[in-house]
Coordinates of C-alpha atoms and ligand atoms in Angstrom, one line a residue:
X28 CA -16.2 -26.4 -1.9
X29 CA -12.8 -27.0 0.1
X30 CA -10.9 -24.1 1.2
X31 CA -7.3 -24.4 -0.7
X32 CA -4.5 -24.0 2.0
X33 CA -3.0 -21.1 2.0
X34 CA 0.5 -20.4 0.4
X35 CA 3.7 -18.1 1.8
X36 CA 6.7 -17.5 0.4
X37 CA 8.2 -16.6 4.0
X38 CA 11.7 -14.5 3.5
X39 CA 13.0 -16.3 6.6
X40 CA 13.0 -19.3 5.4
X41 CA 13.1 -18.6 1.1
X42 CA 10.4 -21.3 1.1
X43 CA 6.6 -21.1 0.5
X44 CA 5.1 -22.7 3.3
X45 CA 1.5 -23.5 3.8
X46 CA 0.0 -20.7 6.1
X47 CA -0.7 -22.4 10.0
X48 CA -1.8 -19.4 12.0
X49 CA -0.9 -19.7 15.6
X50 CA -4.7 -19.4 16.7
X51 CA -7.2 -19.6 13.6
X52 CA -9.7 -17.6 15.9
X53 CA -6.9 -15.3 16.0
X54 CA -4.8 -14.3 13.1
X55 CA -2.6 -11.5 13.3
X56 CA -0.6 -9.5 10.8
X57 CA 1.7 -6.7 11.3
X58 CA 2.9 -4.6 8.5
X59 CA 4.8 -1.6 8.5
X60 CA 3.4 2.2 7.6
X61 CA 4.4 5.5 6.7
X62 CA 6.3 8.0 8.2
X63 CA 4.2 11.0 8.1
X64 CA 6.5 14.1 7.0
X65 CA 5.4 14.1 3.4
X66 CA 3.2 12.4 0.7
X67 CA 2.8 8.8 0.3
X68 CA 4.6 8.0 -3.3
X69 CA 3.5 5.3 -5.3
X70 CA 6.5 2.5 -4.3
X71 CA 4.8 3.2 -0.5
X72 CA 1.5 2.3 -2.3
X73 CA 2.8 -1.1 -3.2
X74 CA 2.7 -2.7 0.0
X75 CA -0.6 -0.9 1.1
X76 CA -2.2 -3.1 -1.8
X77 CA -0.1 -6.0 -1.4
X78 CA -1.5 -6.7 2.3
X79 CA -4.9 -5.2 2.0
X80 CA -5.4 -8.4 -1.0
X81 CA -3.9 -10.3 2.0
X82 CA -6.4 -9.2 4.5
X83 CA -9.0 -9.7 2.5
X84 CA -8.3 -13.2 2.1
X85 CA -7.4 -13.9 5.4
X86 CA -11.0 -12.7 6.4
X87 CA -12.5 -14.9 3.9
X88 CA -10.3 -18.0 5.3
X89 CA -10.9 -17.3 8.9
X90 CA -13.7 -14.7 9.3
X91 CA -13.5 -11.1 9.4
X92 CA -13.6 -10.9 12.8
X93 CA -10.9 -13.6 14.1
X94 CA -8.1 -11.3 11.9
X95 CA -6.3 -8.4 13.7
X96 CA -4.5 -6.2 10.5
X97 CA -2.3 -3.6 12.2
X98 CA -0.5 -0.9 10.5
X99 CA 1.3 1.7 12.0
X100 CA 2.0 5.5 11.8
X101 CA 5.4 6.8 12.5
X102 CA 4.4 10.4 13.7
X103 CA 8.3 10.8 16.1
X104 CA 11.1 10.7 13.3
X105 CA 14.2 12.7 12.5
X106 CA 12.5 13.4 8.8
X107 CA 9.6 14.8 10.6
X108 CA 11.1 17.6 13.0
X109 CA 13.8 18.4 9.8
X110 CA 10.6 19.1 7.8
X111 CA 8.3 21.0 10.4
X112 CA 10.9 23.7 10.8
X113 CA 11.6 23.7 6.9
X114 CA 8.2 24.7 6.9
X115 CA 7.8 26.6 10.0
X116 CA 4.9 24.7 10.9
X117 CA 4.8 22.4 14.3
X118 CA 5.3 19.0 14.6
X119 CA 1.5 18.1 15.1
X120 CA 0.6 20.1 12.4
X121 CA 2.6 18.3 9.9
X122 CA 1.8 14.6 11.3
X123 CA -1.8 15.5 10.9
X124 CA -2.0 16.7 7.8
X125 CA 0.5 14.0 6.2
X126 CA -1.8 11.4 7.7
X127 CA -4.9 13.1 6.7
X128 CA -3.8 12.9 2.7
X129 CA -2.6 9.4 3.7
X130 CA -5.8 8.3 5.2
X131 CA -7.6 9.7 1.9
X132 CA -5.1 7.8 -0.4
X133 CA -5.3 4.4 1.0
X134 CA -8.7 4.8 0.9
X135 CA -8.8 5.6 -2.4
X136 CA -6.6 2.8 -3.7
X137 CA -9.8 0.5 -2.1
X138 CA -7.9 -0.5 0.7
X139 CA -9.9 -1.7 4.0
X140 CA -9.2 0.2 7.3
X141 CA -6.6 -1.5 9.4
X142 CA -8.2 -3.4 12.7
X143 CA -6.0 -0.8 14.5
X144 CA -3.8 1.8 13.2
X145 CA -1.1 3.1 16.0
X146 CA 0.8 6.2 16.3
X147 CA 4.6 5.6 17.6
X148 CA 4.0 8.6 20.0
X149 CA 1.3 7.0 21.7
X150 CA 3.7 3.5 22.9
X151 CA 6.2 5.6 24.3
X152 CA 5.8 3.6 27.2
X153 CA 5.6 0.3 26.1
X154 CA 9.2 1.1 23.9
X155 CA 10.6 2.1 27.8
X156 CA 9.6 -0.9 28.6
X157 CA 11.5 -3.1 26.1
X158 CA 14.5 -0.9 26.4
X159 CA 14.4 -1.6 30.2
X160 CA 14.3 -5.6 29.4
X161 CA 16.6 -5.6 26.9
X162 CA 19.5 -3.8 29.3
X163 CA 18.4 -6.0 32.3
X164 CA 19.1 -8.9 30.2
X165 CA 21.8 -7.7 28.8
X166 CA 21.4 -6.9 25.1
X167 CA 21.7 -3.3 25.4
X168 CA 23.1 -0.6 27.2
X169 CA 23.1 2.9 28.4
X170 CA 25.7 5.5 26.9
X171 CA 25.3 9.3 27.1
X172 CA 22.1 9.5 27.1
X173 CA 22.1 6.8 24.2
X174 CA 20.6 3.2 24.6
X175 CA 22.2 1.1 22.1
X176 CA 21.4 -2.6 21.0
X177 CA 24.1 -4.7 21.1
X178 CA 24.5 -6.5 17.9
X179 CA 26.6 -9.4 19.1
X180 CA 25.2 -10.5 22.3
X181 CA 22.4 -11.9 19.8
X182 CA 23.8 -14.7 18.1
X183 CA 21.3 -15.2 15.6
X184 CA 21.6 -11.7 14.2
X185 CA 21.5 -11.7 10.5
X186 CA 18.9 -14.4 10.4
X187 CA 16.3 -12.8 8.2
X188 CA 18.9 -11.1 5.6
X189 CA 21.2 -14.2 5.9
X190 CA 24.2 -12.0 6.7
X191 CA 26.8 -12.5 8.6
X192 CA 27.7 -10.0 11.1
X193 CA 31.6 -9.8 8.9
X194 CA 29.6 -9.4 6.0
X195 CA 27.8 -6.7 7.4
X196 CA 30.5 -4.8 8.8
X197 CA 32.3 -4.8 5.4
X198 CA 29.0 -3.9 3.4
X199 CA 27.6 -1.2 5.4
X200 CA 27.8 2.1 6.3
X201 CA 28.3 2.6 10.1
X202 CA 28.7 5.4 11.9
X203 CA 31.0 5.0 14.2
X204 CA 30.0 7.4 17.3
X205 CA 32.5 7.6 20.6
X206 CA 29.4 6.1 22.2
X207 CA 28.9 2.9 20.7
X208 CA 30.5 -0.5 21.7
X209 CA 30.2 -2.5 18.5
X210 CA 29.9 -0.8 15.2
X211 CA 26.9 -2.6 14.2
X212 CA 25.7 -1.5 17.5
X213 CA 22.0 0.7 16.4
X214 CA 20.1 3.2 18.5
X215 CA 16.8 2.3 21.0
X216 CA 16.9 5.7 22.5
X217 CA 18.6 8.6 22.2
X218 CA 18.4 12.2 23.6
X219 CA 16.7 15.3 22.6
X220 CA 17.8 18.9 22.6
X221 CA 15.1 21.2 24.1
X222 CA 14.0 22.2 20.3
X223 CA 13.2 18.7 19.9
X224 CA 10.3 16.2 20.7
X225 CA 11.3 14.1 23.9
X226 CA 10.0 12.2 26.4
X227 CA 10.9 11.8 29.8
X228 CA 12.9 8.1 30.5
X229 CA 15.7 6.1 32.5
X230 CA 18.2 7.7 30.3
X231 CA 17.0 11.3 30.5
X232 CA 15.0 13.3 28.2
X233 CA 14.9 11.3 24.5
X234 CA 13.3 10.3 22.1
X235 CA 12.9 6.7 20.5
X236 CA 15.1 5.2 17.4
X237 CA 12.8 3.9 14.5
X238 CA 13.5 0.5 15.0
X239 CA 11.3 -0.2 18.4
X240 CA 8.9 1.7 17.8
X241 CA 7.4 -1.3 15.8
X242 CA 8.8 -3.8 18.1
X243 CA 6.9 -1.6 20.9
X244 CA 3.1 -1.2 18.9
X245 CA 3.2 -4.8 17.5
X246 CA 4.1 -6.6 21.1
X247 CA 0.6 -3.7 22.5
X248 CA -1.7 -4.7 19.8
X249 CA -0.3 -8.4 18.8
X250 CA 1.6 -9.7 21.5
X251 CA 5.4 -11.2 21.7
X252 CA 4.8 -13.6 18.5
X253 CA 2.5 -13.2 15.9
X254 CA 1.7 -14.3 12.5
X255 CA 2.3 -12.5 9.4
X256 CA 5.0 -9.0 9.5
X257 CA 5.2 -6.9 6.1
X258 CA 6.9 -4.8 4.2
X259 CA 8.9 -3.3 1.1
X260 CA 11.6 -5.7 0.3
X261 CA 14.3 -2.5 1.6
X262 CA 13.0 -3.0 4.9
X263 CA 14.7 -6.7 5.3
X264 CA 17.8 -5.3 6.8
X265 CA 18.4 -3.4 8.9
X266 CA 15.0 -2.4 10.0
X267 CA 13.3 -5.8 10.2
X268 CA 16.4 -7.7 11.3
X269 CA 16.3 -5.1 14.2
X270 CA 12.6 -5.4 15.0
X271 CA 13.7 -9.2 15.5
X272 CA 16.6 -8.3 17.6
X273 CA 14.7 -5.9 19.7
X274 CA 11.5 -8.2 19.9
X275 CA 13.3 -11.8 20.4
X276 CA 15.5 -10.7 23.2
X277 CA 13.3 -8.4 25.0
X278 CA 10.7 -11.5 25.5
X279 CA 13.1 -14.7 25.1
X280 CA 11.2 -15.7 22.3
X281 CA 12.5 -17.4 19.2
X282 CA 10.6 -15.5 16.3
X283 CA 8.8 -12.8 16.4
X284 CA 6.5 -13.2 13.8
X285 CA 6.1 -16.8 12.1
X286 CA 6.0 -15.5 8.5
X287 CA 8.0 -12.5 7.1
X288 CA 6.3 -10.9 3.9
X289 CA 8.4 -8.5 1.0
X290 CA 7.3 -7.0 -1.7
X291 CA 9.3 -6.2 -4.4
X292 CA 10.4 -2.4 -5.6
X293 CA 8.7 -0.6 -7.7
X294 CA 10.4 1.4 -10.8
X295 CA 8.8 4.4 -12.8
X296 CA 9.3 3.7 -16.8
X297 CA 12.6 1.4 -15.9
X298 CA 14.0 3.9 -13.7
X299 CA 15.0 3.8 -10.0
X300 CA 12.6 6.3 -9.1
X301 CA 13.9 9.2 -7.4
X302 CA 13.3 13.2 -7.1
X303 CA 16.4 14.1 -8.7
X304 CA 15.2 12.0 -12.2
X305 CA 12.5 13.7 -12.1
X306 CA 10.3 11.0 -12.0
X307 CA 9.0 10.8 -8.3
X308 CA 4.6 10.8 -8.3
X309 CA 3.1 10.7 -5.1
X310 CA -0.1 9.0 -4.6
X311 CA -2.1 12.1 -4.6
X312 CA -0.6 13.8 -7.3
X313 CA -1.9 10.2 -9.7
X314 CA -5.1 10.5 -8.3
X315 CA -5.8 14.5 -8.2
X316 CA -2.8 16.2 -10.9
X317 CA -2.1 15.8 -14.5
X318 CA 1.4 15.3 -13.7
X319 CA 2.0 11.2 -14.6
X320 CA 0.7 11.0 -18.1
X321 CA -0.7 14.4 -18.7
X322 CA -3.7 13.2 -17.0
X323 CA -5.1 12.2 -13.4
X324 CA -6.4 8.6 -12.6
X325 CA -9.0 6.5 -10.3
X326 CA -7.6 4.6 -7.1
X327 CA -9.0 1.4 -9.2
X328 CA -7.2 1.7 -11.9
X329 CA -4.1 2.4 -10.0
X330 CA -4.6 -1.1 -7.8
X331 CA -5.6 -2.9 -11.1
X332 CA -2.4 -1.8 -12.4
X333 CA -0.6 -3.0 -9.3
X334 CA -2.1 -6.3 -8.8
X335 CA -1.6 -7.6 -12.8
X336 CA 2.1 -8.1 -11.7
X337 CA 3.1 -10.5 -8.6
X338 CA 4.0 -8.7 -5.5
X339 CA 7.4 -10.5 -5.1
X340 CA 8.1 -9.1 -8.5
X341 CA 9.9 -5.6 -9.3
X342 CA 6.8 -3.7 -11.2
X343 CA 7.8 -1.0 -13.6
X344 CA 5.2 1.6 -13.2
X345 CA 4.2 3.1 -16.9
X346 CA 1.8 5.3 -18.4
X347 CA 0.8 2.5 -20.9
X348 CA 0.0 0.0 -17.9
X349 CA -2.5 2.3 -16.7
X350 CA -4.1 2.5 -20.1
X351 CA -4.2 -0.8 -20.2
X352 CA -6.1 -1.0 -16.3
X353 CA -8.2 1.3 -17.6
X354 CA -9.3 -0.2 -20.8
X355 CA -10.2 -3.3 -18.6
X356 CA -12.0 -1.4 -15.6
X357 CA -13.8 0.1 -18.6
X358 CA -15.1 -2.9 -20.4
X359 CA -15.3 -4.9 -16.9
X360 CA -17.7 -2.1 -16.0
X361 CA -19.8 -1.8 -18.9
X362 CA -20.5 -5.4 -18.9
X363 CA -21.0 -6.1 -14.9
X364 CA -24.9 -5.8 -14.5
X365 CA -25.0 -3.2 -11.0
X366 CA -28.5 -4.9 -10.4
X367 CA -26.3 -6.9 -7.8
X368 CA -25.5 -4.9 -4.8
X369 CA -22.0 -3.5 -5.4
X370 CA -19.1 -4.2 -2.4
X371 CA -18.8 -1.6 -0.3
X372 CA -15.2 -0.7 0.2
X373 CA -15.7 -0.7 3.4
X374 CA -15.4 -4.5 3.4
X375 CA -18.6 -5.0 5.2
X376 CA -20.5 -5.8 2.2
X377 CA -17.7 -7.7 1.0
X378 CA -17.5 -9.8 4.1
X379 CA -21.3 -10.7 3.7
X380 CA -21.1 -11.9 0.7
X381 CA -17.6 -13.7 0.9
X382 CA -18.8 -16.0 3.5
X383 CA -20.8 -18.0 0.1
X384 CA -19.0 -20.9 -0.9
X385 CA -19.4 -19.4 -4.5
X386 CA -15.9 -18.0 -5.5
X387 CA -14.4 -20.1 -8.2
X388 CA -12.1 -22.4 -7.3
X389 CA -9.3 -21.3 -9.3
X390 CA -9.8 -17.4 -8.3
X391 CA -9.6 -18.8 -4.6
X392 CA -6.4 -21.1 -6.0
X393 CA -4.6 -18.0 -7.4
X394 CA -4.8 -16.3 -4.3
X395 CA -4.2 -18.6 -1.9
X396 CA -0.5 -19.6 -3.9
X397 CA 1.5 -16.7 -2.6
X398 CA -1.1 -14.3 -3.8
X399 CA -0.8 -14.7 -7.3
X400 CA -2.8 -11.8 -8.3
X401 CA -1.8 -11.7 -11.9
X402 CA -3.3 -14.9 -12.2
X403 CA -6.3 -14.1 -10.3
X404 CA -6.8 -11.0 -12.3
X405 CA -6.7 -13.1 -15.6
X406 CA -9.1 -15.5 -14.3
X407 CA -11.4 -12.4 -13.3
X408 CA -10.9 -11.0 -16.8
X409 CA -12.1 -14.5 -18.3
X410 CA -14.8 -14.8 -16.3
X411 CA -16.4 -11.5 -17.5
X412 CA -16.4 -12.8 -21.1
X413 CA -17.8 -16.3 -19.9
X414 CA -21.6 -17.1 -18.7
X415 CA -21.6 -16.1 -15.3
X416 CA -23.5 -14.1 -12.9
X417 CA -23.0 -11.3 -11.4
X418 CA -23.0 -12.1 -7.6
X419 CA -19.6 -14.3 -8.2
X420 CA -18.2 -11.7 -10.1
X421 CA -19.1 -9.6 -7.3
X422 CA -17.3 -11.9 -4.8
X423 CA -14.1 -12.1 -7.4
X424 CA -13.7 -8.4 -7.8
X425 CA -14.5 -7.9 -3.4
X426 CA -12.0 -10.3 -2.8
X427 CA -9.4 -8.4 -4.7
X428 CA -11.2 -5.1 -3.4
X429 CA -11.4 -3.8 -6.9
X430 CA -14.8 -1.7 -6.6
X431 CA -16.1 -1.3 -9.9
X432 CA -19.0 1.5 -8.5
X433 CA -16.4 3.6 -7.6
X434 CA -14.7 3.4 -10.9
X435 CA -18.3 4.4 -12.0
X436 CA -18.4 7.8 -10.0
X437 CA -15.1 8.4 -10.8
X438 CA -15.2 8.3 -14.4
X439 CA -18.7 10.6 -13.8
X440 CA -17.5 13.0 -11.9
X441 CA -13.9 13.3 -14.1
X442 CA -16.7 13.6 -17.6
X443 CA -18.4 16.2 -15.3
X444 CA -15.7 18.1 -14.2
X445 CA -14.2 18.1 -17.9
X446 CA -17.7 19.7 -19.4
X447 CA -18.0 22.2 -16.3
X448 CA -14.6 23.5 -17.8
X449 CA -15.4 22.9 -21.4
X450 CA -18.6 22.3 -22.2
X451 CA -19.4 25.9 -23.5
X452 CA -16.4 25.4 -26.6
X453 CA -17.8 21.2 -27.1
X454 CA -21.3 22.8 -27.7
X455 CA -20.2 25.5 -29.7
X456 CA -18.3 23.1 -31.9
X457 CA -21.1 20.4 -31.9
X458 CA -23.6 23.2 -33.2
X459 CA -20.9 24.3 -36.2
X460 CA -20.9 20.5 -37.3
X461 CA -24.8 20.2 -37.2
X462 CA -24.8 23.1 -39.5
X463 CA -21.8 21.5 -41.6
X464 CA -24.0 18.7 -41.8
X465 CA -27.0 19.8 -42.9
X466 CA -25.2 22.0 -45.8
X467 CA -23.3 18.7 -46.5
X468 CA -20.1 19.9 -46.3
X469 CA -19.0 16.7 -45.1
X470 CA -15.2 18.0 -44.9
X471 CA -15.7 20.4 -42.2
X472 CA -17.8 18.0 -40.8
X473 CA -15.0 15.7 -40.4
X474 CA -12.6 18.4 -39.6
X475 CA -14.6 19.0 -36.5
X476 CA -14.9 15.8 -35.6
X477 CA -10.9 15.4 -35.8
X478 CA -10.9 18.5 -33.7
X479 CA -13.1 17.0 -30.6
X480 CA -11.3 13.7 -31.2
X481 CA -8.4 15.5 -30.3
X482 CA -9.9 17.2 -27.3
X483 CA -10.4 13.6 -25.6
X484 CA -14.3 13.7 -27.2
X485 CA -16.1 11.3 -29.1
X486 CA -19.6 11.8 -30.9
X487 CA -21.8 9.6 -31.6
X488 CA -24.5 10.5 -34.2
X489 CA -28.4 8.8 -33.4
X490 CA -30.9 8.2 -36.0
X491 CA -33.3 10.9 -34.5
X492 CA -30.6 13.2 -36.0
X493 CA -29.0 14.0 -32.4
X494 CA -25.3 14.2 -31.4
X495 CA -24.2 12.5 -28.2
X496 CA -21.0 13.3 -26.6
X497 CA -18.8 10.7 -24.6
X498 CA -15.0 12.0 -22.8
X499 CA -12.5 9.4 -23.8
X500 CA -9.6 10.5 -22.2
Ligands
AMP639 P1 9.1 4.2 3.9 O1 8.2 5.4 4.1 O2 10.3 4.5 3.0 O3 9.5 3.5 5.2 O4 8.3 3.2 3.1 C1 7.0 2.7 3.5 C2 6.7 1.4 2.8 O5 6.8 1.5 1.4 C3 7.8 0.3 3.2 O6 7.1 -0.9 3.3 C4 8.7 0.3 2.0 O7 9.4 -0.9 1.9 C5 7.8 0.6 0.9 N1 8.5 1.1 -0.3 C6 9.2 2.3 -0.3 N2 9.6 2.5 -1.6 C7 9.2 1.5 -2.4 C8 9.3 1.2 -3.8 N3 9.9 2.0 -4.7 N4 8.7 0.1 -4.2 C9 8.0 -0.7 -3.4 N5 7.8 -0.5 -2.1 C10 8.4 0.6 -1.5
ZN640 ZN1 8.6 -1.6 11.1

């Protein structure tokens, strides 16, 4: 079976291109993470999804070990220090805890480990270095204390966000500090008070702008061009358009990355979501609280409910489209025979099996045309009603990383965790309805059924005369 070429839309050039890695034993991708000063919310899980379904198929296309997937951590930030003395806690102890819950939500949204993860504190260096090029080459410079890019020694600025740097100036926001040349001029480096994190440079004590600190860990774990950079469609400008800045300039390089990848914003029940509304769910809170719904939900279900709509798309996140996951992961699961070994969402098993030549044509299609997941998903859901066996299906669902075994322990341990708290008052009510039953009284019978059926329980009565109990929440 030929492989179909792979498909880009690329936001550089508003095209889809075919995908032409610059080495095939070698593909690189670079997407931006989280800040780690509070919990990831579920617009920040968008892209986490987005590019693990891209990793995924890129090691299926070129093997699993010629792709480098790096995502960073930004552990030195403004938001960080602001919220560590909020909380009278240090800055270490806030970066590791953030990341911790991070680390545990991405993993359970089924997303593979990054080939390398990199904290921004640990490329201090390497963002010296940069800033050094940059002023000896003149496209920054050195102002109390500051280091400042400067916007219009690069001509092409504006490339990626197709602005001009007029249109800019009238559109944005600047502030205009006694230190800056150009008002569009933004911040490489700038200094610390004592209270603050800082790092000994050129240009005194400081502390690095936000911007090159992923020009800095790509250039350390990708080199001065690479493949595929990602993101959340708000990161276009001014954060990526400065990542180019930084990254073009400091190496005399044209592009930075070949292929520039956005997803599209997600909304909560068609609105903006935002604290103030209201509305604002965090990862964690889906997956562990009752506070989106009335009820908690499995990572699956939460990156079935993300991949049924493109990632280009905006996504309107709704109680009523995770029912509607659900429903699916539930039949999905109830037909899929687990004689087949499951995929380990660790990939390896994945990998293993991925190497076949046995996904479907189309599945592979859908994918490979600017990651049409809704598509995919509909030709997955097809194929479950369909002769098939279980091994492709296997290969579908690893290739979209949707783990249908952990879907499995999830739903057992949420039925298990529901009778633990109330079991004893299901019993008691099951027992009152036997008795109901054998006195005929078919009313309260029915009453009590209504009653469990409202308590998320179903019954299901077996010729031997026994009741069984299923949660149906
Ligand atoms: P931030 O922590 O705000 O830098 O966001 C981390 C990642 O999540 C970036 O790639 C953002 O573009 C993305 N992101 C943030 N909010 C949303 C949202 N509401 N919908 C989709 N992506 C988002
Ligand atoms: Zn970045």
């Amino acid at each position: 079976m030929s492989t179909p070429a792979l498909k880009i839309y690329n936001t550089l050039t508003r095209k889809k291109e075919d995908f032409r890695p610059i080495d095939p034993a070698n593909v690189r991708m670079y997407v931006c993470g989280p800040t780690v000063y509070d919990y990831a919310h579920i617009g920040n899980a968008r892209p986490l999804i987005v590019f693990d379904v891209l990793f995924r198929l890129l090691r299926h296309l070129y093997g699993p070990e010629h792709v480098i997937y790096v995502r960073n951590i930004t552990d030195v930030d403004d938001k960080i220090n602001a919220r560590a003395f909020e909380r009278g806690i240090s800055i270490r102890e806030l970066t590791e805890e953030t990341n911790k819950v991070f680390q545990a939500d991405v993993c359970a949204l089924g997303c593979l480990e990054p080939t390398v993860q990199p904290r921004a504190t640990e490329h201090i260096a390497q963002m010296i270095a940069i800033i050094e090029r940059l002023i000896a080459s003149g496209h920054a410079y050195a102002a109390d204390g500051h280091v400042l890019f400067d916007v219009p020694s690069m001509p092409s600025y504006g490339r990626l966000s197709r602005r001009s740097l007029d249109e800019m100036l009238a559109g944005a926001r600047v502030d205009v500090a006694p230190y800056k040349r150009g008002d569009m001029d933004f911040v490489l480096w700038k200094p610390s008070k004592e209270n603050e994190p800082g790092w000994d440079s050129p240009w005194g004590r400081g502390r690095p702008g936000w911007h090159i600190e992923c020009s800095a860990m790509s250039w350390a774990h990708l080199g001065e061009t690479f493949d595929i950079h990602g993101g959340g469609i708000d990161l276009v400008f001014p954060h990526h358009e400065n990542e180019i800045a930084q990254s073009c300039c400091a190496f005399g390089r044209e592009l930075m990355a070949n292929y520039w990848m956005h997803n599209g914003f997600l909304q909560v029940e068609g609105e903006k979501m935002s604290k103030s509304l209201g509305n604002f769910v965090t990862i964690h809170e889906l997956l562990h609280t009752e506070k989106f719904g009335g009820r908690s939900w499995s990572g699956e279900v939460l990156r079935l409910a993300m991949l049924r709509t493109h990632y280009r798309q905006p996504i309107d996140w709704t109680v009523k489209a995770l029912e509607e996951a659900e429903t699916k992961l539930t039949y999905w699961m109830t037909v899929m025979d687990f004689s087949v070994a499951p995929l380990g969402s660790d990939g390896r098993i994945a990998d293993q099996l991925l190497r076949s030549d046995e996904v479907p044509s189309t599945y592979m299609d859908a994918l490979s045309d600017d990651l049409n997941t809704p598509l995919a998903m509909q030709i997955l859901d097809r194929a479950f009603s369909e002769p098939r066996t279980d091994r492709v299906l296997s290969i579908m669902l690893g290739l979209s990383g949707i783990d249908l075994n952990a879907f499995r322990a999830s739903r057992h341990a949420r039925d298990q965790a529901f009778f633990e708290k109330h079991g004893d008052i299901v019993d008691r009510l099951i027992s009152a309805r036997n008795a109901a039953r054998a006195s005929k009284n078919w009313a309260e019978s029915d009453r009590i059924r209504d009653e469990l059926a409202a308590m998320g329980i179903a019954l299901k009565d077996k010729k031997d005369g026994a009741t069984s109990r299923e949660v149906k929440r």
